[in-house]
């Protein structure tokens, strides 16, 4: 009886151990399966992101190709209108670019404006002589009036005036394009002579204000004026062409 009870106890323990081992194995298999599923999900998500990125890149490239094709068609159309001579066509484009940038000599109708200091002998006694000399503000006033009246090219004492040109007092002289110039200041402007003259001579305009300040002014309309090219260096340190999106 005791032996039978011992066998039953051993059998019961073995069953318990077998059950526990089975549970442990199932737990391990389940964990491994979950790890595989999780890894596969992460991989699928990574591949989906990569696919979306490449799809977006492909769309952008297609848009760029479309834009380049459009530009090419425009160039081909312009080239065809120019008579099919590619060299002549691009030379003309370059000439226009140089003209707009002020890098070439130009000629045409316009006006010549001369500004000079008042003669020392004409300055009232006890007045400050500096009040009767041409300042950078006087030159800038004339330049702005000429531009507003449609001047296409301007120079001061032979210095071509561009958008980047400084016009400022530097002691007893004026600096233009980092070159020092002094009175008399001869301003040449190419444009419609009548409009340029009218812009300067309007009531209470530049000519009137210069006269009040005692500046000697001479305005001459011309049928032909020659203005030299900009010769100083251009160095853009911060500005650069924007890439098309």
Tab-separated table of C-alpha atoms in Angstrom, residues 17 30 62 155 190 210:
chain	number	residue	atom	x	y	z
A	17	UNK	CA	6.614	18.902	-13.964
A	30	UNK	CA	4.892	32.790	-27.953
A	62	UNK	CA	9.450	64.764	-62.653
A	155	UNK	CA	27.224	108.479	-64.446
A	190	UNK	CA	20.421	108.724	-70.820
A	210	UNK	CA	19.816	123.376	-55.095
